[in-house]
């Protein structure tokens, strides 16, 4: 889901740039790379797989920084470094459906979408 959002934002940005319009919102890469756990708990895994070794557990509200993305086994995965909580300082992979990431905060407003114009 994260990858699809980033690709959509990039596609819209390229299309609008070619039309001469200025895009106020950036891409996922331009957004802050912060994230936090939304599930009650989430395993921090050594690889982007539900069968890989858990290297820690993060709990709801624990903050992290995003390092990489992958899509495996039907899930989107984000490689994170935990910045708060009991797993602080640990790096590993967490399924995207258990996180809120910066990519979810990126919005691109296009002229045809009247809902995003004041």
Coordinates of N, CA, C and O in Angstrom, one line a residue:
X1 N 0.8 -1.2 0.0 CA 0.0 0.0 0.0 C 0.9 1.3 0.0 O 0.6 2.2 -0.7
X2 N 2.0 1.2 0.8 CA 2.9 2.4 0.8 C 3.5 2.6 -0.5 O 3.6 3.8 -1.0
X3 N 3.9 1.6 -1.2 CA 4.6 1.7 -2.5 C 3.6 2.3 -3.5 O 3.9 3.2 -4.3
X4 N 2.4 1.8 -3.5 CA 1.3 2.2 -4.4 C 1.1 3.7 -4.2 O 1.0 4.5 -5.2
X5 N 1.0 4.2 -2.9 CA 0.8 5.6 -2.7 C 2.0 6.5 -3.2 O 1.8 7.5 -3.8
X6 N 3.2 6.0 -3.0 CA 4.4 6.7 -3.4 C 4.4 6.8 -4.9 O 4.7 7.9 -5.5
X7 N 4.1 5.7 -5.6 CA 4.1 5.7 -7.1 C 3.0 6.6 -7.6 O 3.2 7.4 -8.5
X8 N 1.8 6.6 -7.0 CA 0.7 7.5 -7.4 C 1.1 9.0 -7.2 O 0.9 9.8 -8.1
X9 N 1.7 9.3 -6.1 CA 2.2 10.7 -5.9 C 3.2 11.1 -6.9 O 3.1 12.2 -7.4
X10 N 4.1 10.2 -7.2 CA 5.2 10.5 -8.2 C 4.6 10.7 -9.5 O 4.9 11.6 -10.3
X11 N 3.6 9.8 -9.9 CA 3.0 9.9 -11.2 C 2.2 11.2 -11.4 O 2.3 11.9 -12.4
X12 N 1.4 11.6 -10.3 CA 0.7 12.8 -10.4 C 1.6 14.0 -10.4 O 1.4 15.0 -11.1
X13 N 2.7 14.0 -9.6 CA 3.7 15.0 -9.6 C 4.3 15.2 -11.0 O 4.4 16.4 -11.5
X14 N 4.7 14.1 -11.7 CA 5.2 14.2 -13.0 C 4.2 14.8 -14.0 O 4.6 15.6 -14.8
X15 N 3.0 14.3 -13.9 CA 2.0 14.8 -14.9 C 1.7 16.3 -14.7 O 1.6 17.0 -15.6
X16 N 1.6 16.7 -13.4 CA 1.4 18.1 -13.2 C 2.6 19.0 -13.5 O 2.4 20.1 -14.0
X17 N 3.8 18.5 -13.3 CA 5.0 19.2 -13.6 C 5.0 19.4 -15.1 O 5.4 20.5 -15.6
X18 N 4.7 18.4 -15.9 CA 4.6 18.5 -17.3 C 3.6 19.5 -17.8 O 3.7 20.1 -18.9
X19 N 2.6 19.8 -17.1 CA 1.5 20.7 -17.5 C 1.8 22.1 -17.1 O 1.1 23.0 -17.4
X20 N 2.9 22.3 -16.3 CA 3.3 23.7 -15.9 C 2.7 24.1 -14.6 O 2.9 25.2 -14.1
X21 N 1.9 23.2 -14.0 CA 1.3 23.5 -12.7 C 2.3 23.2 -11.6 O 3.1 22.3 -11.7
X22 N 2.2 24.0 -10.5 CA 3.1 23.8 -9.4 C 2.4 22.8 -8.4 O 1.2 23.0 -8.1
X23 N 3.1 21.9 -7.9 CA 2.6 20.9 -6.9 C 3.1 21.3 -5.5 O 4.3 21.3 -5.3
X24 N 2.2 21.5 -4.6 CA 2.6 22.0 -3.3 C 3.1 20.8 -2.4 O 4.0 20.9 -1.7
X25 N 2.4 19.6 -2.6 CA 2.8 18.5 -1.8 C 3.9 17.8 -2.5 O 4.1 17.8 -3.7
X26 N 4.8 17.1 -1.7 CA 5.9 16.4 -2.3 C 5.7 15.0 -2.4 O 4.5 14.5 -2.4
X27 N 6.7 14.2 -2.6 CA 6.7 12.8 -2.7 C 6.9 12.2 -1.3 O 7.3 12.9 -0.3
X28 N 6.8 10.9 -1.2 CA 7.0 10.2 0.1 C 8.4 10.4 0.6 O 8.7 10.5 1.7
X29 N 9.4 10.5 -0.4 CA 10.8 10.7 0.0 C 11.0 12.1 0.6 O 11.9 12.3 1.4
X30 N 10.2 13.1 0.1 CA 10.4 14.4 0.6 C 9.8 14.6 2.0 O 10.1 15.6 2.7
X31 N 8.8 13.8 2.3 CA 8.1 13.9 3.6 C 9.1 13.4 4.8 O 10.0 12.7 4.5
X32 N 8.7 13.8 5.9 CA 9.5 13.4 7.1 C 9.4 11.8 7.2 O 8.4 11.2 6.8
X33 N 10.4 11.2 7.6 CA 10.5 9.7 7.6 C 10.1 9.1 9.0 O 10.5 8.1 9.3
X34 N 9.3 9.9 9.7 CA 8.9 9.3 11.0 C 7.7 8.3 10.9 O 7.0 8.4 9.9
X35 N 7.6 7.5 11.9 CA 6.5 6.5 11.9 C 6.2 6.1 13.3 O 7.0 6.5 14.2
X36 N 5.0 5.5 13.5 CA 4.7 5.0 14.9 C 3.8 3.7 14.8 O 3.2 3.5 13.7
X37 N 3.9 2.9 15.8 CA 3.1 1.7 15.8 C 1.7 2.0 16.1 O 1.4 2.7 17.1
X38 N 0.7 1.4 15.3 CA -0.7 1.6 15.5 C -1.4 0.4 16.1 O -2.4 0.5 16.7
X39 N -0.8 -0.8 16.0 CA -1.3 -2.0 16.6 C -1.0 -2.0 18.1 O -0.1 -1.3 18.5
X40 N -1.7 -2.9 18.8 CA -1.4 -3.0 20.3 C 0.1 -3.5 20.5 O 0.7 -3.1 21.4
X41 N 0.6 -4.3 19.6 CA 2.0 -4.7 19.6 C 2.3 -5.2 18.2 O 1.5 -5.6 17.4
X42 N 3.6 -5.1 17.9 CA 4.1 -5.5 16.6 C 5.5 -6.1 16.7 O 6.3 -5.6 17.4
X43 N 5.7 -7.3 16.1 CA 7.0 -7.9 16.1 C 7.9 -7.2 15.2 O 7.6 -6.8 14.1
X44 N 9.1 -6.9 15.7 CA 10.2 -6.3 14.9 C 11.0 -7.5 14.4 O 11.5 -8.3 15.2
X45 N 11.0 -7.7 13.0 CA 11.6 -8.9 12.5 C 12.9 -8.7 11.8 O 13.2 -7.6 11.3
X46 N 13.7 -9.7 11.7 CA 15.0 -9.6 11.1 C 15.0 -9.5 9.6 O 15.8 -8.9 9.0
X47 N 13.9 -10.0 9.0 CA 13.7 -9.9 7.5 C 12.2 -9.6 7.3 O 11.4 -9.7 8.2
X48 N 11.9 -9.2 6.1 CA 10.5 -8.8 5.7 C 9.7 -10.1 5.5 O 9.3 -10.4 4.4
X49 N 9.4 -10.8 6.6 CA 8.7 -12.1 6.5 C 8.1 -12.4 7.8 O 8.7 -12.3 8.9
X50 N 6.8 -12.9 7.8 CA 6.2 -13.3 9.1 C 6.9 -14.5 9.7 O 6.7 -14.8 10.9
X51 N 7.7 -15.3 8.9 CA 8.4 -16.4 9.5 C 9.8 -16.1 9.9 O 10.5 -17.0 10.4
X52 N 10.2 -14.9 9.8 CA 11.6 -14.6 10.2 C 11.7 -14.4 11.7 O 10.6 -14.2 12.4
X53 N 12.8 -14.4 12.2 CA 13.1 -14.2 13.7 C 12.6 -12.9 14.2 O 13.0 -11.8 13.6
X54 N 11.9 -12.8 15.3 CA 11.6 -11.6 15.9 C 12.8 -11.1 16.7 O 13.3 -11.8 17.5
X55 N 13.2 -9.8 16.5 CA 14.3 -9.3 17.2 C 13.9 -8.3 18.3 O 14.7 -7.8 19.0
X56 N 12.6 -8.1 18.4 CA 12.0 -7.3 19.4 C 10.5 -7.1 19.2 O 10.0 -7.6 18.3
X57 N 9.9 -6.4 20.2 CA 8.5 -6.2 20.1 C 8.3 -4.7 20.4 O 8.9 -4.1 21.3
X58 N 7.5 -4.0 19.5 CA 7.2 -2.6 19.7 C 5.7 -2.5 20.1 O 4.9 -3.3 19.6
X59 N 5.3 -1.5 20.9 CA 4.0 -1.4 21.3 C 3.3 -0.1 20.8 O 4.0 0.8 20.3
X60 N 2.0 -0.1 20.8 CA 1.2 1.0 20.3 C 1.8 2.4 20.8 O 2.0 2.6 22.0
X61 N 2.0 3.2 19.8 CA 2.5 4.6 20.1 C 4.0 4.7 20.1 O 4.5 5.8 20.0
X62 N 4.7 3.6 20.1 CA 6.2 3.6 20.0 C 6.6 4.3 18.7 O 6.0 3.9 17.6
X63 N 7.5 5.1 18.7 CA 8.0 5.9 17.5 C 9.2 5.2 16.8 O 9.9 4.5 17.5
X64 N 9.3 5.5 15.5 CA 10.4 4.9 14.7 C 10.7 5.8 13.6 O 10.0 6.7 13.3
X65 N 11.8 5.5 12.9 CA 12.2 6.2 11.7 C 12.3 5.1 10.6 O 12.7 4.0 10.8
X66 N 11.8 5.5 9.4 CA 11.7 4.6 8.3 C 13.1 4.5 7.6 O 13.7 5.5 7.4
X67 N 13.4 3.3 7.2 CA 14.7 3.1 6.5 C 14.6 2.5 5.1 O 15.4 2.8 4.3
X68 N 13.6 1.6 4.9 CA 13.4 0.9 3.6 C 12.0 0.4 3.5 O 11.3 0.3 4.5
X69 N 11.7 -0.1 2.3 CA 10.4 -0.7 2.1 C 10.6 -2.0 1.3 O 11.5 -2.1 0.5
X70 N 9.6 -2.9 1.4 CA 9.6 -4.1 0.7 C 8.2 -4.6 0.6 O 7.3 -4.3 1.4
X71 N 7.9 -5.5 -0.3 CA 6.6 -6.2 -0.5 C 6.9 -7.7 -0.6 O 7.5 -8.1 -1.6
X72 N 6.5 -8.4 0.4 CA 6.7 -9.9 0.3 C 5.6 -10.6 1.0 O 5.1 -10.1 2.0
X73 N 5.3 -11.8 0.5 CA 4.3 -12.6 1.1 C 2.9 -12.0 1.2 O 2.1 -12.3 2.2
X74 N 2.6 -11.1 0.3 CA 1.3 -10.5 0.4 C 1.2 -9.3 1.3 O 0.1 -8.7 1.5
X75 N 2.3 -8.9 1.9 CA 2.3 -7.7 2.8 C 3.3 -6.7 2.4 O 4.4 -7.0 1.8
X76 N 3.0 -5.4 2.7 CA 4.0 -4.4 2.6 C 4.8 -4.4 3.9 O 4.2 -4.6 4.9
X77 N 6.1 -4.1 3.8 CA 6.9 -4.1 5.0 C 7.7 -2.8 5.0 O 8.1 -2.3 4.0
X78 N 8.0 -2.3 6.2 CA 8.8 -1.1 6.4 C 9.9 -1.5 7.3 O 9.7 -2.0 8.4
X79 N 11.2 -1.2 6.9 CA 12.3 -1.4 7.8 C 12.4 -0.2 8.6 O 12.4 1.0 8.1
X80 N 12.5 -0.3 9.9 CA 12.5 0.8 10.8 C 13.6 0.7 11.9 O 14.1 -0.4 12.1
X81 N 13.9 1.8 12.4 CA 14.7 1.9 13.6 C 13.8 2.5 14.7 O 13.3 3.6 14.5
X82 N 13.7 1.8 15.8 CA 12.8 2.2 16.9 C 13.5 3.4 17.6 O 14.7 3.3 17.9
X83 N 12.7 4.4 17.9 CA 13.3 5.6 18.5 C 12.7 5.8 19.9 O 13.3 6.6 20.7
X84 N 11.7 5.1 20.3 CA 11.1 5.1 21.7 C 10.7 3.7 22.1 O 10.6 2.8 21.3
X85 N 10.4 3.6 23.3 CA 9.8 2.3 23.8 C 10.9 1.3 24.2 O 12.1 1.6 24.2
X86 N 10.5 0.1 24.6 CA 11.4 -0.9 25.0 C 12.3 -1.4 23.9 O 13.3 -2.0 24.2
X87 N 11.9 -1.2 22.6 CA 12.8 -1.7 21.5 C 13.7 -0.5 21.0 O 14.3 -0.7 19.9
X88 N 13.7 0.6 21.7 CA 14.5 1.7 21.3 C 15.9 1.3 20.8 O 16.6 0.6 21.5
X89 N 16.3 1.8 19.6 CA 17.6 1.5 19.1 C 17.7 0.3 18.2 O 18.7 0.1 17.5
X90 N 16.7 -0.6 18.3 CA 16.7 -1.8 17.5 C 16.2 -1.5 16.1 O 15.3 -0.6 15.9
X91 N 16.7 -2.2 15.1 CA 16.3 -2.1 13.7 C 15.7 -3.4 13.2 O 16.3 -4.4 13.5
X92 N 14.6 -3.3 12.5 CA 14.0 -4.5 11.9 C 12.8 -4.1 11.0 O 12.6 -3.0 10.8
X93 N 12.1 -5.2 10.6 CA 11.0 -5.0 9.7 C 9.7 -5.2 10.4 O 9.5 -6.0 11.2
X94 N 8.7 -4.3 10.1 CA 7.4 -4.3 10.6 C 6.4 -4.3 9.5 O 6.6 -3.5 8.6
X95 N 5.3 -5.1 9.5 CA 4.3 -5.1 8.5 C 3.7 -3.7 8.5 O 3.4 -3.1 9.5
X96 N 3.4 -3.2 7.3 CA 2.8 -1.9 7.1 C 1.5 -1.7 7.7 O 1.1 -0.6 8.1
X97 N 0.7 -2.7 7.8 CA -0.7 -2.6 8.4 C -0.6 -2.4 9.9 O -1.6 -2.2 10.5
X98 N 0.6 -2.5 10.5 CA 0.7 -2.3 11.9 C 1.4 -0.9 12.3 O 1.6 -0.6 13.4
X99 N 1.6 -0.1 11.2 CA 2.3 1.1 11.4 C 1.6 2.3 10.7 O 0.8 2.1 9.8
X100 N 1.9 3.5 11.2 CA 1.5 4.7 10.5 C 2.8 5.3 10.0 O 3.7 5.6 10.8
X101 N 2.9 5.5 8.7 CA 4.2 6.0 8.1 C 4.0 7.4 7.5 O 2.8 7.8 7.2
X102 N 5.1 8.1 7.2 CA 5.0 9.4 6.6 C 4.3 9.3 5.2 O 3.7 10.3 4.8
X103 N 4.4 8.2 4.5 CA 3.8 8.1 3.2 C 2.3 8.3 3.3 O 1.7 8.7 2.3
X104 N 1.7 7.9 4.4 CA 0.3 8.1 4.6 C -0.1 9.5 4.8 O -1.3 9.9 4.6
X105 N 0.8 10.4 5.0 CA 0.5 11.8 5.2 C 0.7 12.6 4.0 O 0.5 13.8 4.0
X106 N 1.2 12.1 2.9 CA 1.5 12.8 1.7 C 0.2 12.9 0.9 O -0.4 11.9 0.6
X107 N -0.2 14.1 0.6 CA -1.4 14.4 -0.2 C -1.1 15.2 -1.4 O -0.3 16.2 -1.3
X108 N -1.6 14.8 -2.6 CA -1.3 15.6 -3.8 C -2.7 16.1 -4.2 O -3.6 15.4 -4.4
X109 N -2.8 17.4 -4.4 CA -4.0 18.1 -4.8 C -3.9 18.4 -6.3 O -3.0 19.0 -6.7
X110 N -4.9 17.8 -7.0 CA -4.9 18.1 -8.5 C -6.1 19.0 -8.8 O -7.1 19.0 -8.0
X111 N -6.0 19.8 -9.8 CA -7.1 20.8 -10.1 C -8.5 20.2 -10.2 O -9.5 20.8 -9.9
X112 N -8.6 18.9 -10.7 CA -9.9 18.3 -10.9 C -10.6 17.9 -9.6 O -11.7 17.6 -9.5
X113 N -9.8 17.8 -8.5 CA -10.3 17.4 -7.2 C -10.7 18.6 -6.4 O -9.9 19.2 -5.7
X114 N -12.0 19.0 -6.5 CA -12.5 20.2 -5.8 C -12.5 20.1 -4.3 O -12.6 21.1 -3.6
X115 N -12.5 18.8 -3.8 CA -12.5 18.7 -2.3 C -11.2 19.1 -1.6 O -11.2 19.4 -0.4
X116 N -10.1 19.3 -2.3 CA -8.9 19.8 -1.7 C -8.6 21.2 -2.0 O -7.5 21.7 -1.7
X117 N -9.5 22.0 -2.5 CA -9.4 23.4 -2.8 C -10.3 24.2 -1.8 O -11.4 23.8 -1.5
X118 N -9.7 25.3 -1.3 CA -10.5 26.1 -0.4 C -11.5 26.9 -1.1 O -11.4 27.4 -2.1

